[in-house]
Coordinates of C-alpha atoms in Angstrom, one line a residue:
Chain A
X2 CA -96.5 102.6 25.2
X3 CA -94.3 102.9 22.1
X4 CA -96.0 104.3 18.9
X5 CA -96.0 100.8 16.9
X6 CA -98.1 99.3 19.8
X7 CA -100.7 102.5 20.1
X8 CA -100.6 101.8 16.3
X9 CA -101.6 98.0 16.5
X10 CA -103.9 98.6 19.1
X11 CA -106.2 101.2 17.7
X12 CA -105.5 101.8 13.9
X13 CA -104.2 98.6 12.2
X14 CA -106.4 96.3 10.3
X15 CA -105.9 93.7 13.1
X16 CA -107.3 96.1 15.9
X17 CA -110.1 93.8 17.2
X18 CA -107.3 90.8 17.2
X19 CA -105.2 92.8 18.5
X20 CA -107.4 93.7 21.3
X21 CA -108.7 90.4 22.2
X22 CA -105.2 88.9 22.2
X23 CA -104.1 91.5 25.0
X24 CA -107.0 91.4 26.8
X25 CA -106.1 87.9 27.1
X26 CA -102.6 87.8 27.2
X27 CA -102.0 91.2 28.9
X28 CA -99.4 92.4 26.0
X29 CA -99.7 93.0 22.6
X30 CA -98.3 90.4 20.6
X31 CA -95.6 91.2 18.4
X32 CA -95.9 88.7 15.2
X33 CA -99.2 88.1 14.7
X34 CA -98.9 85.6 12.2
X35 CA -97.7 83.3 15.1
X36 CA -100.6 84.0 17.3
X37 CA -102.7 83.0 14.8
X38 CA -100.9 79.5 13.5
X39 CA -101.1 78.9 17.1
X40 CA -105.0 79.0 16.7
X41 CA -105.2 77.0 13.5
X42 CA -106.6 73.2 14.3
X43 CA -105.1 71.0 11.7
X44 CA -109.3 69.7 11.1
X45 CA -109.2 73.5 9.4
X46 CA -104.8 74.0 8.0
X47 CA -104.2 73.6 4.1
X48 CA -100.8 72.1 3.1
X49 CA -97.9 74.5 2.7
X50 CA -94.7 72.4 1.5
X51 CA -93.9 68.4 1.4
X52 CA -97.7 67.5 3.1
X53 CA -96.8 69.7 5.9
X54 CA -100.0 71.8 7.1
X55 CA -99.8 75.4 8.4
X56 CA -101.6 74.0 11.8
X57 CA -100.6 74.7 15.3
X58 CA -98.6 71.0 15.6
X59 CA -95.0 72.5 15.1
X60 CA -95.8 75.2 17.4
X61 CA -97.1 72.7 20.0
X62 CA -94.0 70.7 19.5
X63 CA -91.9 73.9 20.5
X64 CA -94.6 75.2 23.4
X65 CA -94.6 71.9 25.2
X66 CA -90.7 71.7 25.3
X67 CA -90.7 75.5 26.7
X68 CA -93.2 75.0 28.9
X69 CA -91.9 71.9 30.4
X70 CA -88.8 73.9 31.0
X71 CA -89.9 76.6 32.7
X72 CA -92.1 74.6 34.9
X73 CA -88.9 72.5 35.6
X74 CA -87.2 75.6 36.9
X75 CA -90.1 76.8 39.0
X76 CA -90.3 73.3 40.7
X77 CA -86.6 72.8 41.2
X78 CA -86.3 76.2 43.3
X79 CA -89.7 76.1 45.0
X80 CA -88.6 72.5 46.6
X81 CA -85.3 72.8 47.0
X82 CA -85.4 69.7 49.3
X83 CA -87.3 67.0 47.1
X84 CA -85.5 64.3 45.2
X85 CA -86.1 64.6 41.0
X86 CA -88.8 61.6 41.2
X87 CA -91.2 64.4 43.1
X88 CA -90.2 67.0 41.0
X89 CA -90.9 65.0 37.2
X90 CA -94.2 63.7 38.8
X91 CA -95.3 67.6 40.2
X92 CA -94.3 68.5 36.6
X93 CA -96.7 66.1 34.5
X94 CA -99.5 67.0 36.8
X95 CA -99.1 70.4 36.0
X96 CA -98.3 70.3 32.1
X97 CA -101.2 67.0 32.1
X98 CA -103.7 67.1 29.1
X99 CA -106.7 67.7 31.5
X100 CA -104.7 70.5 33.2
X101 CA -103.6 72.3 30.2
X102 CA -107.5 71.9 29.2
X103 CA -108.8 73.4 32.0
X104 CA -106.3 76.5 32.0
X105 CA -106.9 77.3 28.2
X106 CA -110.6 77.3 28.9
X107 CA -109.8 79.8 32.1
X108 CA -108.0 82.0 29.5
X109 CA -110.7 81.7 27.2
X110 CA -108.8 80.4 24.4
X111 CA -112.0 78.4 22.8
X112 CA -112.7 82.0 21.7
X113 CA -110.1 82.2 19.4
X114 CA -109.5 78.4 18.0
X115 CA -110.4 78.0 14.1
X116 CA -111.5 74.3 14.3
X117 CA -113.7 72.3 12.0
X118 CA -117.2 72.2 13.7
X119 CA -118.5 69.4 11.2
X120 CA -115.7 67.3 12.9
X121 CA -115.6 68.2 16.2
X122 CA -118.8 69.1 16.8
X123 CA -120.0 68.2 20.4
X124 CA -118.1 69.9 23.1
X125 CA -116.6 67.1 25.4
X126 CA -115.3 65.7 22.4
X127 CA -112.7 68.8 21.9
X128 CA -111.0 66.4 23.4
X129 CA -106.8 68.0 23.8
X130 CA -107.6 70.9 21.5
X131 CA -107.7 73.4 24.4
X132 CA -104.3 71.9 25.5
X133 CA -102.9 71.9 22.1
X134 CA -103.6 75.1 21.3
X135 CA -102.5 76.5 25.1
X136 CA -99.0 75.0 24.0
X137 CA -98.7 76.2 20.5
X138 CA -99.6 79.8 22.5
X139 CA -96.5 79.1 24.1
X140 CA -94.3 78.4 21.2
X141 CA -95.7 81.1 19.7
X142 CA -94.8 84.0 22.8
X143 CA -91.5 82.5 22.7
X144 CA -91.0 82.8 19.3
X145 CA -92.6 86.7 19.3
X146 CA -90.7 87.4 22.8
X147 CA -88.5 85.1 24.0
X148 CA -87.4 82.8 26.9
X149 CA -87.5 85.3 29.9
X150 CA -91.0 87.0 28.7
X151 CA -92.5 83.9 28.6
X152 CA -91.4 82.7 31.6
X153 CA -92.5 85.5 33.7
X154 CA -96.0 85.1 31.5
X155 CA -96.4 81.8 32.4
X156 CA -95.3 82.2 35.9
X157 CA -97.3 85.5 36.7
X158 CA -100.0 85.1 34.5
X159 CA -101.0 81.5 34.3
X160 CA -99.2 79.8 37.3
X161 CA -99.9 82.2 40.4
X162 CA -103.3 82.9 39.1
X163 CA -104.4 80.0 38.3
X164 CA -102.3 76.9 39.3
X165 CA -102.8 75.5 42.7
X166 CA -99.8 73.6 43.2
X167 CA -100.4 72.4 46.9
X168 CA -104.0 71.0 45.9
X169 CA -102.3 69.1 42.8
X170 CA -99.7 67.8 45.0
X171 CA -102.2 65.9 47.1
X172 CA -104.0 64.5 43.5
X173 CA -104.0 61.4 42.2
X174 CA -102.6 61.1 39.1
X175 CA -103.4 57.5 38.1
X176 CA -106.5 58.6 35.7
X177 CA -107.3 54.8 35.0
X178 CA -108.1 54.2 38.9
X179 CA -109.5 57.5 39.0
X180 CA -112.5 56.5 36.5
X181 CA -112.8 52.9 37.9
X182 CA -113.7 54.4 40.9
X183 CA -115.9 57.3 39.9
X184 CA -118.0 54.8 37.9
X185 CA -118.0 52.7 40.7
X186 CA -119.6 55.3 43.4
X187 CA -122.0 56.5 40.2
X188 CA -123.1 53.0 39.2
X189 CA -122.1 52.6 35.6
X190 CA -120.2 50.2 34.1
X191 CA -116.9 50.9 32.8
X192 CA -114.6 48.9 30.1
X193 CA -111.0 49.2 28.0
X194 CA -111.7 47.9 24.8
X195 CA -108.7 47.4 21.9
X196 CA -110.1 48.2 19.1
X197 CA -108.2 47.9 15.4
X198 CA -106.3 50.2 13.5
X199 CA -107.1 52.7 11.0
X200 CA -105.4 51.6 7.5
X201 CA -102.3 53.0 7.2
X202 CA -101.3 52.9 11.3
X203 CA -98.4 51.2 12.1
X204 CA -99.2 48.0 13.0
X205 CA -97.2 48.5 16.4
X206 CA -99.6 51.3 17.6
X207 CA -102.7 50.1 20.3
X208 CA -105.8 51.4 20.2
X209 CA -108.2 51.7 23.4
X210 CA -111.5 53.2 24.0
X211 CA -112.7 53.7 27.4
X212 CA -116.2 52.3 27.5
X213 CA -118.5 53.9 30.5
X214 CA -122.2 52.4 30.4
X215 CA -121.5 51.1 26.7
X216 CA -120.5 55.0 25.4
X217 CA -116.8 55.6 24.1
X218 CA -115.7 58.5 25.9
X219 CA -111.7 58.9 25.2
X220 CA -109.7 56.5 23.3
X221 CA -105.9 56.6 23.5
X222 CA -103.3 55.5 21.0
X223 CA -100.0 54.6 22.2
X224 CA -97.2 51.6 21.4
X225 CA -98.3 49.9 24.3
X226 CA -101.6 48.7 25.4
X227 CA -100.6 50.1 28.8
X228 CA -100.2 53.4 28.0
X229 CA -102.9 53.8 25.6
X230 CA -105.2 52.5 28.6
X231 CA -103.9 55.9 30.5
X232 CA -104.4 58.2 27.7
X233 CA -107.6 56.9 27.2
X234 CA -108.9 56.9 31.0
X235 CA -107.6 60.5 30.9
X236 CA -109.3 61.7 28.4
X237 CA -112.3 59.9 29.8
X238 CA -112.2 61.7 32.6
X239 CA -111.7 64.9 31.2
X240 CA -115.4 64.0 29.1
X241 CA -117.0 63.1 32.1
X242 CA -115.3 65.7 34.5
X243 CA -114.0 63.4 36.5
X244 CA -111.3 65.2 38.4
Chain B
X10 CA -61.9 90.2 31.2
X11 CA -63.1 91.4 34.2
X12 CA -60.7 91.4 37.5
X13 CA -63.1 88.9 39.1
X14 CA -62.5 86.0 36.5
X15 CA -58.8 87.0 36.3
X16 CA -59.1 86.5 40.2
X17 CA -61.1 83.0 40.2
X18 CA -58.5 81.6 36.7
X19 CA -55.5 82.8 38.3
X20 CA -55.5 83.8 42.3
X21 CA -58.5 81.6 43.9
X22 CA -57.7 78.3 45.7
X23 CA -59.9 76.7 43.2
X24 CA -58.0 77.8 39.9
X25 CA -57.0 74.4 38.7
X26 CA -60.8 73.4 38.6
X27 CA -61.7 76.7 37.4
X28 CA -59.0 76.1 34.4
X29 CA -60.1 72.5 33.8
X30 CA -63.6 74.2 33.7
X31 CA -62.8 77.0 31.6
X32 CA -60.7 74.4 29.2
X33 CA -63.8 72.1 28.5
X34 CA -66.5 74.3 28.7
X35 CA -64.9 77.4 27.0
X36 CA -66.1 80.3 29.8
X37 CA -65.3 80.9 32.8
X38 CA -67.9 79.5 35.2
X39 CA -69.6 82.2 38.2
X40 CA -71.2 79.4 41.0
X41 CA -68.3 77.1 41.3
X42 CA -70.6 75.4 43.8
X43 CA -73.2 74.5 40.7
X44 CA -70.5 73.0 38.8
X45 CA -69.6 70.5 41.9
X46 CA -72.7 69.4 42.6
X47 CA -73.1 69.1 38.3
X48 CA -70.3 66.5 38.8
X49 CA -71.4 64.5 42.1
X50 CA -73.1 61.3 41.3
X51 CA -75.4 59.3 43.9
X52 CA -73.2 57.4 45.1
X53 CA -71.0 59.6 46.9
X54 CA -73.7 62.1 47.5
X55 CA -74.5 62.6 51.5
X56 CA -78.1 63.3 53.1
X57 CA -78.8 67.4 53.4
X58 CA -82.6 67.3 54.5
X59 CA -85.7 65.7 54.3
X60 CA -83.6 62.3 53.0
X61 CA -82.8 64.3 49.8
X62 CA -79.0 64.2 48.8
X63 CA -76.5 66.6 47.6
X64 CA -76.3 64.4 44.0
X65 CA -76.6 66.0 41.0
X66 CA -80.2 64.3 40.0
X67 CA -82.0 67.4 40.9
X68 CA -79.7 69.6 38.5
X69 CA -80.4 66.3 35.9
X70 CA -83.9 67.1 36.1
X71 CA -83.7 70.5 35.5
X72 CA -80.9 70.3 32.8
X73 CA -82.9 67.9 31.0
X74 CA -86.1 70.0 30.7
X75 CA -83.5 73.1 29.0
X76 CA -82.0 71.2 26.6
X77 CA -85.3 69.6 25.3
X78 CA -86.6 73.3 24.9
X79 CA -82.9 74.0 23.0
X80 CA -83.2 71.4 21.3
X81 CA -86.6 72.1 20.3
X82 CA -85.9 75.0 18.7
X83 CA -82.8 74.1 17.1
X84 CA -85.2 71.3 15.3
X85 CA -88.3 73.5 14.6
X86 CA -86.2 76.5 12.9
X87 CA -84.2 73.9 11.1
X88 CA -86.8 71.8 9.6
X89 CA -89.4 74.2 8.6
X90 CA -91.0 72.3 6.9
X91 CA -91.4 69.3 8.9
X92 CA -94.1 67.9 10.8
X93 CA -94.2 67.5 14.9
X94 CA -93.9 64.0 14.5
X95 CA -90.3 64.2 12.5
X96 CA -89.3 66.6 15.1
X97 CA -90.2 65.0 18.1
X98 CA -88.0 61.4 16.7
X99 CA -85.2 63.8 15.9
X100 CA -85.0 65.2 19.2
X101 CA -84.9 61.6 20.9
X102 CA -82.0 60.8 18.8
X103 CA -80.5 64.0 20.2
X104 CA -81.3 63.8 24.0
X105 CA -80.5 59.9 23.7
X106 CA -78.7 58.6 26.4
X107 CA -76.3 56.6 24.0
X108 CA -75.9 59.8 22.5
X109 CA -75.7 62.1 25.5
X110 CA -72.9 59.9 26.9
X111 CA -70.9 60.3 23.9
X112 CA -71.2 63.4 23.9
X113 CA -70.1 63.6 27.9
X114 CA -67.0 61.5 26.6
X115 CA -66.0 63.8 23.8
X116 CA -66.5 66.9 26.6
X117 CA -64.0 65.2 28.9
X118 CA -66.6 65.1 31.9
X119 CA -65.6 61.9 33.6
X120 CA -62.6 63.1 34.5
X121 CA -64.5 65.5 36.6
X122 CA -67.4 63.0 37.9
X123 CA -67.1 62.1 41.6
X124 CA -68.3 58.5 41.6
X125 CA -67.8 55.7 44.1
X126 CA -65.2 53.4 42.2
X127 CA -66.5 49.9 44.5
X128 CA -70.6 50.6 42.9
X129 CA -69.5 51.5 39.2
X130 CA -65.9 49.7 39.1
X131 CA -66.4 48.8 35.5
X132 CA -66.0 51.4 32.8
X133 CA -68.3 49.9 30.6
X134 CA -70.8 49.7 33.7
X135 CA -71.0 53.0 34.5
X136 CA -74.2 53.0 32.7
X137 CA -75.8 57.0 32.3
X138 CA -73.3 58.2 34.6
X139 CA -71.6 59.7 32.0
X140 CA -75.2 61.5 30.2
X141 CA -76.9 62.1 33.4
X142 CA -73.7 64.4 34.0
X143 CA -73.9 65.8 31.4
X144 CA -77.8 67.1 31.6
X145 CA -76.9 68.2 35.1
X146 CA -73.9 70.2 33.9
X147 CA -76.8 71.9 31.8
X148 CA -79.1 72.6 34.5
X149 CA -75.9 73.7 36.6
X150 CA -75.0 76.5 33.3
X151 CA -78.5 77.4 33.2
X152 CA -78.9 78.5 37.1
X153 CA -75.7 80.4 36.8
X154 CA -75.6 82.1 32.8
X155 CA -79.2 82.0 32.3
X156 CA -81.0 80.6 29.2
X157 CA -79.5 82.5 26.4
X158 CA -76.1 81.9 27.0
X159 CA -77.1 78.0 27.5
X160 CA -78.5 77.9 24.7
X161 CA -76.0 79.9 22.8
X162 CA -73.2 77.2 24.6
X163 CA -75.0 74.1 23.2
X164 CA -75.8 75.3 20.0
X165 CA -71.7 76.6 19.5
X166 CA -70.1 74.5 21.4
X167 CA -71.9 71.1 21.5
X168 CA -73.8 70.7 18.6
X169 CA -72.6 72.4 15.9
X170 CA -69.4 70.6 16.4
X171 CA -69.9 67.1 17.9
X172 CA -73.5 66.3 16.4
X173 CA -73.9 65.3 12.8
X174 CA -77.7 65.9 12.7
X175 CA -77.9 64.8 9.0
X176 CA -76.5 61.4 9.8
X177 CA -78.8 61.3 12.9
X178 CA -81.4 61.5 10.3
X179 CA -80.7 58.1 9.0
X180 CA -80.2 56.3 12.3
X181 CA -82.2 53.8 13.4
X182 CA -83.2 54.3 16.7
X183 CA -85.0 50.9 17.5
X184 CA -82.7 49.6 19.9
X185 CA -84.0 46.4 20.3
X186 CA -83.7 45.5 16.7
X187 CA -80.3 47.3 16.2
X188 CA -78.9 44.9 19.3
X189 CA -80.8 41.9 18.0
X190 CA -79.0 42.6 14.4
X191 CA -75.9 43.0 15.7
X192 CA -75.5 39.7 17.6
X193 CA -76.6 37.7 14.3
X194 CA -73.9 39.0 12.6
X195 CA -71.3 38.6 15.5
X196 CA -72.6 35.3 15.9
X197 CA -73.7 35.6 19.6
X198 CA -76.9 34.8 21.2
X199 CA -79.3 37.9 22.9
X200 CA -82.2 37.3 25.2
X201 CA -84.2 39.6 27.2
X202 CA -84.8 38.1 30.6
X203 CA -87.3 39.1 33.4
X204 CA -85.8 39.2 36.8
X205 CA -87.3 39.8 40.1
X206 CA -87.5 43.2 41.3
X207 CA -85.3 44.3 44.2
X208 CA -86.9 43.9 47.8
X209 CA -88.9 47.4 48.7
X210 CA -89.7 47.8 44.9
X211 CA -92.8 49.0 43.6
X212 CA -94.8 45.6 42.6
X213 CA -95.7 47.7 39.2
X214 CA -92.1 47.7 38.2
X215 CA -90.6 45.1 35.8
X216 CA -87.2 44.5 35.5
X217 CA -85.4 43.3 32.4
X218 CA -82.2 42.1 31.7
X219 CA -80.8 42.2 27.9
X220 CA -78.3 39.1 27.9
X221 CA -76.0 38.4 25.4
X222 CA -73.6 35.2 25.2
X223 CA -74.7 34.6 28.7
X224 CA -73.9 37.6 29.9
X225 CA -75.7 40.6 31.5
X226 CA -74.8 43.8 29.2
X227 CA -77.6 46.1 30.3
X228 CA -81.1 46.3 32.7
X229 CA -84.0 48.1 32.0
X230 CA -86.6 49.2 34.8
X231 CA -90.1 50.3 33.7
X232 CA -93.5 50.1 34.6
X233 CA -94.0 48.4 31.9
X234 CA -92.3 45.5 29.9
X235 CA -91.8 46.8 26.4
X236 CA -90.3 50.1 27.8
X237 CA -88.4 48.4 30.5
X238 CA -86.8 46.0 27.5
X239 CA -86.0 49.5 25.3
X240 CA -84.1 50.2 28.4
X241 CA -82.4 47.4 29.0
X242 CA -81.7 47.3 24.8
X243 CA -80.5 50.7 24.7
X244 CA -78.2 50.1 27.7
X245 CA -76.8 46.7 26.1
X246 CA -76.0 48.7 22.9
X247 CA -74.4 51.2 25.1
X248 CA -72.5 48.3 26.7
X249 CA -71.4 46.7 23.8
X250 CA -70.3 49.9 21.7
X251 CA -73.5 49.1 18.9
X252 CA -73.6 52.0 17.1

């Protein structure tokens, strides 16, 4: 291990961050200042420059688009013999909200995630911080290491580990059937309700809540009421652990 | 240079489509067999297993997913301070497919596409042809140079000369209101019609037809309408050289 690692590891100032970021990432990260804007909920970033925060949004931006492309690659030679249509739906199974949610919790990641508690208080309504944050990780490792380390990170240390593609090949990705039916074997009433706008939204955006036994649990916000009805079923499920 | 691209430029049976190659894209490719598929739309494609063809959709999908991530970055180091939302309508005006078949115009690809003349026989018909080429010849440079020289190729070759991201700034990238502008001043008439869907289709599919003076200038498929209509929009201003 070169000197600047041993260094970081066990002397620097950082040590313990040091230590609990390799004990999660297996390597120690180079730039820590990435590692921990990829931790910083916006509920807790202060503006930097023109009303942009120093939260882990831009990172996610970045994270998603590298992870989507590595998970491209691993699909595309895994399968040489499926058509793209199999290959983009595989993908947004994998790189889903619920899925990315589930992995950062595996990895731990709610250890290390400055949020506001006042504002996100109760658990199940995390909602995609977990996800966010698992993507801004990614931004950040490419940013600290590059394309190829990140790629063999994500493909050794998340994928293989912890990924099952042949189970999420036979899963239903339509979340909004998904929680019908769950609420139907458990006997509770579910409902999509529009709901209006905060001031300020653009007046094309929907709104949805997903209403199970009269309690919201996941509203979705898209520019059409048909795909705000899926974010919202999926982020109902994810509350109720509906998988 | 190395005796084996002196070989393939000068000695190989495939030099003229090596030098064609080399002239557009500036290197000298490796997998000449990448680069032909990269080029080989649907409709000349042939079965190779499972009911999967040899047409470059696959290589679409995974040259798609690379030049988001490129793309990505090129955004998030050139806008530091701006937030995920401003990057992520930046990079749609990038990766447009308006834009991405310009670009395959200005590149020369469809003199290398191998298309069935009796399906497309209409240049202005050709629809994506033309971008969907172009994000397979991504995915095609990306299995054979890896991701640092793709990158390195769209950043030096492709963007920096042939995309004026400042201007793409200030575009307006509502198609549906740019189309329905631009036939009030040109005096013509624009509908968006539903049609039926094609025998075998999916019932949750709607199909769209943007029509202007009675005509059919571009169709939009989507599982739902507003997205299908986009489609159909974009395709129309495509048609119809609406910039």
């Amino acid at each position: 291990m070169p000197l600047s690692k041993i260094y970081k590891l066990h002397f620097s100032s950082n040590r313990r961050y040091v230590k609990a970021l390799k004990n999660m990432l297996g390597f120690v990260p180079g730039n820590l200042h990435l590692y921990h804007l990829a931790f910083r909920h916006k509920s807790v970033a202060v503006p930097v420059k023109d009303g942009v925060k120093n939260s882990n949004e831009r990172l996610e931006f970045l994270g998603d688009a590298v992870l989507g492309s590595v998970v491209a690659e691993l699909l595309f030679k895994k399968y040489p013999y499926k058509g793209e249509g199999f290959l983009t739906e595989m993908r947004s199974k994998i790189v889903s909200r619920a899925h990315l949610n589930q992995l950062s919790k595996k990895l731990g990641l709610n250890e290390l995630i400055q949020y506001d508690t006042r504002m996100i208080s109760y658990p199940n309504k995390q909602g995609s911080l977990l996800g966010d944050a698992f993507e801004a990780l990614i931004g950040a490792i490419y940013l600290d290491k590059g394309y190829v380390f990140t790629k063999n990170f994500l493909i050794n240390r998340i994928i293989k580990p912890h990924v099952d593609i042949q189970t999420l090949e036979q899963t239903e990705t339509n979340f909004k059937s998904r929680l019908i039916e769950w609420c139907q074997q458990a006997g509770k009433e579910v409902s999509f309700v529009q709901t209006e706008n905060a001031e300020g939204d653009s007046v094309k955006i929907f709104t949805i809540d997903a209403v199970v036994d009269g309690e919201v649990c996941g509203t979705g916000r898209d520019y059409n009421k048909k795909s705000a009805e899926k974010i919202a079923a999926e982020k109902a499920c994810e509350t109720l652990n509906v998988l």
